[in-house]
Amino acid sequence: MDIIILPTAANVALAAADRIAALIARKPAAVLGVATGSSPQGIYAELARRVAAGDISFREASAFALDEYVDLPIDHPESYAAVVAREVIGPLGFDPDRVHVPDGRAEILDAATRAYDESIQDAGGVDLQILGIGLNGHLGFNEPTSSFASRTHVTKLTESSRQANTRFFPAIEDVPTHSVTQGIGTILEARELLLVAQGRNKAAPIAAALEGPLSSFIPATALQLHGNTTVILDEEAASGLRLIDHYRAAAKPARH
Ligand code: GLP
């Protein structure tokens, strides 16, 4: 795992945007995995700035979202379909037909989840998956005890996740109880994973995910099973890491 610790959240956004820009430069029709939540917002804002400046284009690229609430109306401003439209499709100039969000309103959810996994495979798989981490160590909405082999599926949200997301809703009762999420197994098939975390409240889940033993109770420990993962942290999110000095000093030799 490549662990990069930077002073501020702004530095994290810039460094992550650089990696995505490098991918698009070498593969304009890349398939991007996009996360919602606060963590990637700075990345999208920085990429939008570069798009507006004419430095980069997502016109040929595709995107697959990680997750979606179940039974939130599609025009609800906090449905992930709406969030992805607002924060990703519009500002980054994606072709809306090439951006996909799991269907949390399907009549037969299991069929829709299977179809979502297949559509990722049909698109050639995800080149780079952007990830945030939940306070309980979730990835997407893979809550504690999610199987590392799981495919896109319906999940019941923990109280911790519902509480964390009340900031996007008027009250806790308005936060959906279930979601559709790419499974850990689905996420691990992306060719490259890019996890970003900022702020002191992510220090504990980051330490558990990167340095703790593999455990489905901390779903993000599954990142340890992937051979091409970059984790970009600000100082606060890195502050719980036992080997923090080692990661700081671990720059590769210039001739690697
Ligand atoms: C959310 C999303 C995840 C996200 C995580 C962290 O609820 N379902 O995809 O990565 O929880 O959220 P945030 O970045 O807002 O801290």
Short mmCIF file of C-alpha atoms and ligand atoms in Angstrom, two decimals, residues 34-41 66-69 80 130-136 138-142 157 161 164-165 167-168 179 181 195-196 198 201-202, ligand 1:
data_model
loop_
_atom_site.label_atom_id
_atom_site.label_comp_id
_atom_site.label_asym_id
_atom_site.label_seq_id
_atom_site.Cartn_x
_atom_site.Cartn_y
_atom_site.Cartn_z
CA VAL A 34 -16.83 7.40 -7.88
CA ALA A 35 -17.68 7.70 -4.21
CA THR A 36 -20.12 10.13 -2.63
CA GLY A 37 -19.87 11.67 0.84
CA SER A 38 -17.62 14.51 1.95
CA SER A 39 -14.24 12.86 1.42
CA PRO A 40 -14.01 13.15 -2.38
CA GLN A 41 -15.69 16.56 -2.71
CA LEU A 66 -20.29 2.87 -5.33
CA ASP A 67 -23.68 2.91 -3.72
CA GLU A 68 -27.21 4.30 -3.50
CA TYR A 69 -29.92 4.52 -0.87
CA TYR A 80 -26.68 9.43 -4.76
CA ILE A 130 -12.10 6.55 -5.49
CA LEU A 131 -12.98 5.59 -1.92
CA GLY A 132 -13.82 7.28 1.35
CA ILE A 133 -14.01 5.43 4.66
CA GLY A 134 -16.90 5.38 7.11
CA LEU A 135 -16.45 6.04 10.81
CA ASN A 136 -17.05 2.33 11.44
CA HIS A 138 -17.15 0.78 5.99
CA LEU A 139 -16.34 1.01 2.30
CA GLY A 140 -19.22 2.11 0.11
CA PHE A 141 -22.03 0.89 2.33
CA ASN A 142 -20.37 -2.43 3.16
CA LEU A 157 -27.34 0.54 7.33
CA SER A 161 -23.80 5.19 9.36
CA ALA A 164 -23.11 10.05 10.27
CA ASN A 165 -25.36 10.83 7.32
CA ARG A 167 -26.10 15.89 8.30
CA PHE A 168 -27.51 15.50 4.78
CA SER A 179 -28.75 0.82 0.56
CA THR A 181 -23.66 -1.04 -2.55
CA LEU A 195 -8.69 6.03 -0.64
CA VAL A 196 -8.76 9.55 0.76
CA GLN A 198 -9.33 13.87 6.13
CA ASN A 201 -12.60 11.59 13.25
CA LYS A 202 -11.12 9.32 10.54
C1 GLP B 1 -20.86 7.34 3.09
C2 GLP B 1 -20.82 6.64 1.72
C3 GLP B 1 -19.45 6.12 1.44
C4 GLP B 1 -18.46 7.11 1.97
C5 GLP B 1 -18.48 7.04 3.48
C6 GLP B 1 -17.71 8.14 4.16
O1 GLP B 1 -22.03 7.23 3.74
N1 GLP B 1 -21.79 5.65 1.49
O2 GLP B 1 -19.29 5.85 0.07
O3 GLP B 1 -17.18 6.84 1.50
O4 GLP B 1 -19.81 6.94 3.95
O5 GLP B 1 -18.38 9.35 4.07
P1 GLP B 1 -17.71 10.76 4.22
O6 GLP B 1 -16.74 10.89 3.10
O7 GLP B 1 -18.83 11.75 4.11
O8 GLP B 1 -17.05 10.79 5.56
#
